[in-house]
Amino acid sequence: MSFELLLQSISKRVTLNEEEQKVFTSFFRPRKLKKKTFLYQEGDIQQHIAFINSGCLRSYSIDKNGTEHILQFAPAGWWIADMQSLLNNAPSNLSIDAIEDSEVFLIKQSDIEDMYQALPQLERYFRILAERSLATSQQRLIDALSLTAVERYNNFCQRYPSLIQSIPQKYVASYIGITPEFMSKMLSQPMKKG
């Protein structure tokens, strides 16, 4: 597996010379996941952050009624982890699995500090990543509380344009907080622009 996409992602925020790139990539372990294969299951203690090199993963929880709630999709070029589990060394409330055949690069939480020691400029990259993730999570919560299903669907289409045609509608419905049946009915109606 090539580190090209990972290095492109890093280069948007920090510059690494060739030797630094080798040091950086040495902290990552490649892993291939077949469609429907778990990276982690609810109850596991997560030890890694994953960068998606190809394919797509999702994180989700299942409530006591058996309803699935998707928190995140992570297509190629994105990161995914259950940060609560990772940072607190606690059992995960989320499952993370591949929704298509995928290749990921994993970095252990325990190696991140070593990476920062070797390459201090990477703290900036991961700080920006964390800030953007927090801002996105806050906006998603506000949207869930204040927007209609159609507006949430339109936001999904803007956020994940490459996924709208490639993943099952039931996953999109779960992400925006509606049933697949409601989603089907909603999409059969003419959408209002605005």
Rosetta silent file (secondary structure, phi, psi, omega in degrees, C-alpha in Angstrom):
SEQUENCE: MSFELLLQSISKRVTLNEEEQKVFTSFFRPRKLKKKTFLYQEGDIQQHIAFINSGCLRSYSIDKNGTEHILQFAPAGWWIADMQSLLNNAPSNLSIDAIEDSEVFLIKQSDIEDMYQALPQLERYFRILAERSLATSQQRLIDALSLTAVERYNNFCQRYPSLIQSIPQKYVASYIGITPEFMSKMLSQPMKKG
SCORE:     score description
SCORE:     0.000 S_00000001
   1 L     0.000  138.390 -178.651    0.000    0.000    0.000 S_00000001
   2 L   -88.103  142.440  177.385    1.257    3.441   -0.901 S_00000001
   3 L   -87.328    7.462 -172.469    1.498    6.240    1.664 S_00000001
   4 H   -54.851  -49.534 -177.461    0.847    8.850   -1.050 S_00000001
   5 H   -65.019  -41.034  178.100   -2.672    9.867    0.092 S_00000001
   6 H   -61.995  -45.603  179.879   -1.632   10.047    3.761 S_00000001
   7 H   -66.672  -34.604  175.208    1.382   12.213    2.912 S_00000001
   8 H   -62.914  -42.464  179.950   -0.807   14.456    0.715 S_00000001
   9 H   -61.512  -45.218  179.810   -3.189   14.923    3.633 S_00000001
  10 H   -64.725  -40.115 -174.501   -0.345   15.881    5.978 S_00000001
  11 H   -67.489  -12.727  176.362    1.242   18.231    3.415 S_00000001
  12 L   -70.403  -20.338 -175.923   -1.890   20.422    3.422 S_00000001
  13 L  -122.455  -31.638 -178.826   -0.902   21.630    6.907 S_00000001
  14 L  -138.874  154.729  179.113    2.773   20.827    7.510 S_00000001
  15 L  -104.525  128.779  175.611    5.873   20.271    5.415 S_00000001
  16 L  -121.155  132.690  174.424    7.936   17.126    5.877 S_00000001
  17 L   -76.646  178.242 -174.433   11.172   16.468    4.057 S_00000001
  18 H   -60.149  -42.401  179.327   11.891   13.013    2.635 S_00000001
  19 H   -66.236  -41.720  178.184   13.586   11.734    5.795 S_00000001
  20 H   -64.467  -35.958  176.173   10.773   13.080    8.001 S_00000001
  21 H   -61.539  -40.539  178.481    8.223   11.382    5.745 S_00000001
  22 H   -64.595  -42.452  177.785    9.996    8.062    6.322 S_00000001
  23 H   -62.589  -47.700 -179.215    9.965    8.602   10.087 S_00000001
  24 H   -57.703  -52.370 -176.043    6.283    9.597    9.993 S_00000001
  25 H   -68.236  -19.914  179.379    5.134    6.623    7.923 S_00000001
  26 L   -67.070  -17.406  179.372    7.149    4.233   10.120 S_00000001
  27 L   -82.460   -9.243 -173.814    4.558    4.784   12.876 S_00000001
  28 L  -104.889  146.201  177.508    1.726    3.388   10.719 S_00000001
  29 E  -118.391  124.968  178.745    0.679   -0.197   10.098 S_00000001
  30 E   -76.050  148.965  175.554   -1.308   -1.034    6.943 S_00000001
  31 E  -149.603  137.050  175.301   -4.409   -3.181    7.166 S_00000001
  32 E  -102.325  138.019  179.053   -6.872   -4.383    4.557 S_00000001
  33 E  -125.304  126.761  172.985  -10.530   -4.793    5.482 S_00000001
  34 L   -75.431  156.091  176.372  -13.093   -6.658    3.427 S_00000001
  35 L   -50.811  136.013  179.187  -16.583   -5.190    3.175 S_00000001
  36 L    72.577   11.984  176.541  -18.546   -5.731    6.440 S_00000001
  37 L   -90.455  137.991  179.574  -15.355   -6.493    8.403 S_00000001
  38 E   -81.183  137.601  164.506  -14.997   -4.801   11.782 S_00000001
  39 E   -84.260  -45.706  173.840  -12.045   -2.642   12.667 S_00000001
  40 E  -144.342  151.136  174.506  -13.486   -2.458   16.194 S_00000001
  41 L  -114.561  155.434  175.373  -16.726   -3.615   17.782 S_00000001
  42 L   -50.632  135.298 -178.544  -18.706   -2.025   20.583 S_00000001
  43 L    97.817  -22.766  175.933  -17.105   -3.056   23.871 S_00000001
  44 L   -71.081  152.745  170.017  -13.566   -3.253   22.461 S_00000001
  45 E   -94.828  114.349 -175.732  -10.946   -0.894   23.834 S_00000001
  46 L   -74.858  136.989 -177.514   -9.713    0.985   20.794 S_00000001
  47 L  -116.298   -7.877 -171.854   -5.961    1.304   20.457 S_00000001
  48 E  -131.666  154.664  162.989   -5.615    2.963   17.033 S_00000001
  49 E  -104.842  138.535 -176.824   -6.582    5.917   14.932 S_00000001
  50 E  -113.049  133.713  170.192   -7.227    4.903   11.328 S_00000001
  51 E  -103.468  128.323 -177.178   -6.482    6.838    8.160 S_00000001
  52 E   -87.648  116.132 -179.968   -8.549    5.564    5.233 S_00000001
  53 E   -87.079  -36.126  174.603   -6.326    5.003    2.208 S_00000001
  54 E  -156.672  157.563 -178.832   -9.081    3.521    0.039 S_00000001
  55 E    88.067 -154.287 -178.253  -12.653    2.388    0.526 S_00000001
  56 E  -158.353  135.503  174.769  -14.953    3.667    3.250 S_00000001
  57 E  -115.634  166.484  174.844  -15.563    2.947    6.940 S_00000001
  58 E  -140.937  151.781  171.594  -18.352    4.008    9.261 S_00000001
  59 E  -115.348  140.806 -176.207  -18.719    4.380   13.011 S_00000001
  60 E  -158.366  162.724  173.148  -22.056    3.634   14.624 S_00000001
  61 E  -125.452  159.131  176.086  -23.892    2.586   17.750 S_00000001
  62 E  -121.257  123.742 -177.281  -26.918    0.361   18.163 S_00000001
  63 L   -79.383  178.346 -174.874  -29.490    1.421   20.756 S_00000001
  64 L   -65.192  -16.707  177.124  -31.434   -0.878   23.097 S_00000001
  65 L   -91.928    1.412  179.804  -34.200   -1.198   20.476 S_00000001
  66 L    85.802    9.325  179.637  -31.741   -2.459   17.867 S_00000001
  67 L   -85.287  131.493 -179.394  -31.750    0.783   15.863 S_00000001
  68 E   -87.723  135.748  178.677  -28.439    1.686   14.272 S_00000001
  69 E  -125.119  107.994 -179.330  -27.181    5.279   14.537 S_00000001
  70 E   -82.656  125.038  178.627  -24.299    6.176   12.204 S_00000001
  71 E   -91.581  -36.005 -174.682  -22.056    8.893   13.608 S_00000001
  72 E  -152.169  144.727  163.875  -19.486    9.137   10.839 S_00000001
  73 E  -107.279  144.315  178.593  -18.545    7.963    7.401 S_00000001
  74 E  -131.656   90.837  174.921  -14.841    7.963    6.584 S_00000001
  75 E   -77.818 -179.951 -179.354  -14.090    7.739    2.864 S_00000001
  76 L   -52.546  133.757  179.499  -10.563    7.771    1.440 S_00000001
  77 L    94.241   -4.088 -179.041   -8.487   10.593    2.890 S_00000001
  78 L  -105.980  165.848  176.725  -10.421   10.763    6.180 S_00000001
  79 E  -110.797  153.579  176.269   -9.575    9.647    9.728 S_00000001
  80 E  -150.474  143.777  175.892  -11.757    7.587   12.065 S_00000001
  81 L  -172.652  161.387  167.215  -11.625    6.437   15.701 S_00000001
  82 L   -95.810   96.840 -173.369  -13.725    6.282   18.837 S_00000001
  83 H   -65.057  -33.042  178.554  -11.857    9.023   20.658 S_00000001
  84 H   -60.933  -46.706  178.888  -13.663    8.405   23.955 S_00000001
  85 H   -66.165  -44.786 -176.546  -12.444    4.814   24.009 S_00000001
  86 H   -62.072  -49.218 -174.727   -8.999    5.722   22.723 S_00000001
  87 H   -76.539  -30.058 -177.032   -8.274    8.547   25.153 S_00000001
  88 H  -100.799    0.957 -177.514   -9.850    6.953   28.231 S_00000001
  89 L    50.631   46.100 -174.931   -8.706    3.385   27.550 S_00000001
  90 L  -120.016  157.790  176.015  -12.356    2.419   28.019 S_00000001
  91 E   -56.921  138.491 -177.155  -14.696    0.010   26.236 S_00000001
  92 L   -74.432  143.983  171.129  -16.026    1.574   23.058 S_00000001
  93 L   -91.910   -4.502 -175.129  -19.638    2.633   22.631 S_00000001
  94 L  -118.744  153.536  165.760  -19.130    2.470   18.865 S_00000001
  95 E  -108.742  146.529  175.485  -18.473   -0.137   16.241 S_00000001
  96 E  -127.271  123.385  178.717  -16.326    0.725   13.223 S_00000001
  97 E  -139.622  167.988 -179.833  -16.588   -1.396   10.098 S_00000001
  98 E   -89.030  129.137  176.556  -15.865   -1.285    6.383 S_00000001
  99 E   -96.033   -2.889  168.631  -18.832   -0.571    4.134 S_00000001
 100 E  -154.923  164.498  177.488  -16.735   -1.511    1.123 S_00000001
 101 E   -52.464  131.533 -171.309  -13.374   -3.218    0.677 S_00000001
 102 E  -140.207  155.920  171.167  -10.919   -0.798    2.286 S_00000001
 103 E  -123.671  131.656 -179.066   -7.272   -0.196    3.048 S_00000001
 104 E  -129.790  158.041  169.478   -6.345    1.721    6.184 S_00000001
 105 E  -113.104  127.020 -177.844   -3.204    2.864    7.964 S_00000001
 106 E  -107.510  137.490  172.053   -3.337    2.441   11.734 S_00000001
 107 E  -124.302  130.799  179.405   -1.344    4.353   14.310 S_00000001
 108 E   -70.906  141.675  174.922   -1.371    3.284   17.953 S_00000001
 109 H   -55.947  -38.981 -179.032   -2.388    5.868   20.494 S_00000001
 110 H   -66.668  -20.472  178.915    0.743    4.910   22.429 S_00000001
 111 H   -89.769  -13.661 -175.417    2.895    5.815   19.382 S_00000001
 112 H   -64.330  -42.957  178.180    1.406    9.265   18.844 S_00000001
 113 H   -62.753  -39.942  176.713    3.465   10.902   21.604 S_00000001
 114 H   -61.957  -39.165  178.252    6.612    9.273   20.201 S_00000001
 115 H   -63.665  -42.972  178.212    5.692   10.643   16.785 S_00000001
 116 H   -62.932  -36.246  178.044    5.263   14.153   18.258 S_00000001
 117 H   -65.279  -41.777 -178.572    8.693   13.857   19.895 S_00000001
 118 H   -74.873  -35.201 -175.148   10.285   12.842   16.597 S_00000001
 119 L  -136.694   78.254 -174.425    8.301   15.303   14.471 S_00000001
 120 L   -56.828  -27.871 -178.452    6.944   18.181   16.619 S_00000001
 121 L   -65.261  -18.538  179.475    5.361   19.912   13.616 S_00000001
 122 H   -72.613  -19.529  174.712    2.808   17.103   13.411 S_00000001
 123 H   -59.056  -37.682  178.409    1.176   18.340   16.609 S_00000001
 124 H   -61.521  -46.797 -179.499   -0.084   21.268   14.525 S_00000001
 125 H   -58.503  -50.311 -176.253   -1.621   18.934   11.943 S_00000001
 126 H   -71.945  -27.374  173.339   -3.403   16.809   14.538 S_00000001
 127 H   -65.485  -46.105  178.808   -4.504   19.890   16.528 S_00000001
 128 H   -62.208  -41.962  177.473   -6.144   21.313   13.406 S_00000001
 129 H   -58.620  -45.632  179.909   -7.724   17.910   12.716 S_00000001
 130 H   -65.335  -41.402  179.297   -9.130   17.791   16.263 S_00000001
 131 H   -63.223  -43.680  179.662  -10.435   21.369   16.061 S_00000001
 132 H   -66.142  -37.838  178.328  -12.191   20.696   12.763 S_00000001
 133 H   -63.762  -43.463  178.067  -13.656   17.471   14.109 S_00000001
 134 H   -62.986  -45.626  179.330  -15.051   19.272   17.162 S_00000001
 135 H   -61.160  -41.465  179.185  -16.535   22.056   15.031 S_00000001
 136 H   -65.046  -42.584  179.037  -18.122   19.491   12.698 S_00000001
 137 H   -62.663  -42.731  178.302  -19.567   17.527   15.619 S_00000001
 138 H   -63.264  -43.010  179.901  -21.058   20.682   17.121 S_00000001
 139 H   -65.608  -38.579  178.945  -22.601   21.688   13.799 S_00000001
 140 H   -63.506  -39.654  177.516  -23.997   18.203   13.297 S_00000001
 141 H   -64.735  -44.912  177.400  -25.650   18.349   16.736 S_00000001
 142 H   -60.322  -44.981  178.937  -27.154   21.763   15.991 S_00000001
 143 H   -60.385  -42.461 -179.128  -28.401   20.471   12.627 S_00000001
 144 H   -63.404  -32.271 -178.486  -29.963   17.398   14.255 S_00000001
 145 H   -85.368  -22.484 -170.046  -31.832   19.618   16.700 S_00000001
 146 H  -124.969  -14.626 -176.070  -32.944   22.328   14.311 S_00000001
 147 L  -101.454  155.734  174.804  -33.100   21.161   10.679 S_00000001
 148 L   -75.465  167.482  178.220  -35.715   19.186    8.813 S_00000001
 149 H   -60.445  -39.849  179.301  -34.935   15.747    7.416 S_00000001
 150 H   -63.332  -42.501  178.836  -34.697   17.227    3.910 S_00000001
 151 H   -65.499  -39.702  177.727  -32.196   19.843    5.104 S_00000001
 152 H   -65.469  -38.713  177.042  -30.140   17.173    6.892 S_00000001
 153 H   -62.754  -45.382  178.884  -30.192   15.067    3.705 S_00000001
 154 H   -61.755  -39.508  176.162  -29.003   18.047    1.638 S_00000001
 155 H   -62.497  -40.913  177.312  -26.190   18.646    4.166 S_00000001
 156 H   -59.151  -46.318 -179.130  -25.201   14.982    3.844 S_00000001
 157 H   -60.281  -36.205  178.192  -25.054   15.324    0.051 S_00000001
 158 H   -73.085  -39.526 -176.061  -22.767   18.366    0.409 S_00000001
 159 H   -73.773  -39.174 -175.460  -20.524   16.748    3.033 S_00000001
 160 L  -125.061   59.767 -175.554  -20.203   13.348    1.321 S_00000001
 161 L   -60.192  -30.428 -178.603  -20.834   13.944   -2.411 S_00000001
 162 L   -76.883  -15.464 -176.095  -18.871   10.848   -3.419 S_00000001
 163 L   -95.104  -21.841 -169.594  -20.932    8.584   -1.158 S_00000001
 164 L   -57.598  -32.123  179.391  -24.491    9.531   -2.028 S_00000001
 165 L   -96.630  -11.681 -171.107  -24.637    7.120   -4.977 S_00000001
 166 L  -105.848  -10.133 -179.969  -22.330    4.439   -3.612 S_00000001
 167 L  -115.485  154.741  179.788  -23.746    3.524   -0.190 S_00000001
 168 L   -60.429  144.331  179.200  -27.119    2.008    0.700 S_00000001
 169 H   -59.038  -30.728 -179.259  -29.919    4.490    1.419 S_00000001
 170 H   -63.553  -30.304  176.948  -30.465    2.838    4.809 S_00000001
 171 H   -71.000  -40.853  177.403  -27.009    4.073    5.863 S_00000001
 172 H   -63.020  -44.367  178.962  -27.808    7.619    4.774 S_00000001
 173 H   -58.305  -45.438  179.404  -31.126    7.421    6.655 S_00000001
 174 H   -60.880  -41.855 -179.050  -29.335    6.235    9.798 S_00000001
 175 H   -64.467  -41.111 -177.343  -26.808    9.074    9.540 S_00000001
 176 H   -89.811   -1.418  171.979  -29.463   11.785    9.191 S_00000001
 177 L    84.881   33.920  176.601  -31.683   10.252   11.876 S_00000001
 178 L  -132.196  167.428  178.053  -34.688    8.949    9.959 S_00000001
 179 L   -79.796  154.936  175.911  -36.038    5.532    9.055 S_00000001
 180 H   -58.698  -34.163  179.572  -35.283    4.026    5.633 S_00000001
 181 H   -65.085  -44.630  178.104  -39.026    4.047    4.931 S_00000001
 182 H   -64.286  -39.108  179.078  -39.287    7.780    5.638 S_00000001
 183 H   -61.038  -45.987  179.280  -36.201    8.395    3.521 S_00000001
 184 H   -59.930  -44.106  178.794  -37.717    6.541    0.578 S_00000001
 185 H   -64.889  -43.907 -179.483  -40.933    8.543    0.897 S_00000001
 186 H   -60.737  -43.646 -178.029  -39.004   11.809    1.283 S_00000001
 187 H   -72.654  -19.902  178.217  -36.908   11.153   -1.827 S_00000001
 188 H   -79.724  -14.060  178.410  -39.986   10.306   -3.893 S_00000001
 189 L   -88.366  148.170  174.882  -41.353   13.822   -3.225 S_00000001
 190 L   -63.065  131.352 -179.295  -40.143   16.809   -5.257 S_00000001
 191 L   -82.740  138.236  175.676  -37.439   18.568   -3.189 S_00000001
 192 L   -83.227  135.380  176.116  -37.802   22.260   -2.478 S_00000001
 193 L   -84.943  147.093  177.129  -34.789   24.354   -3.335 S_00000001
 194 L   157.521    0.000    0.000  -33.646   26.882   -0.821 S_00000001
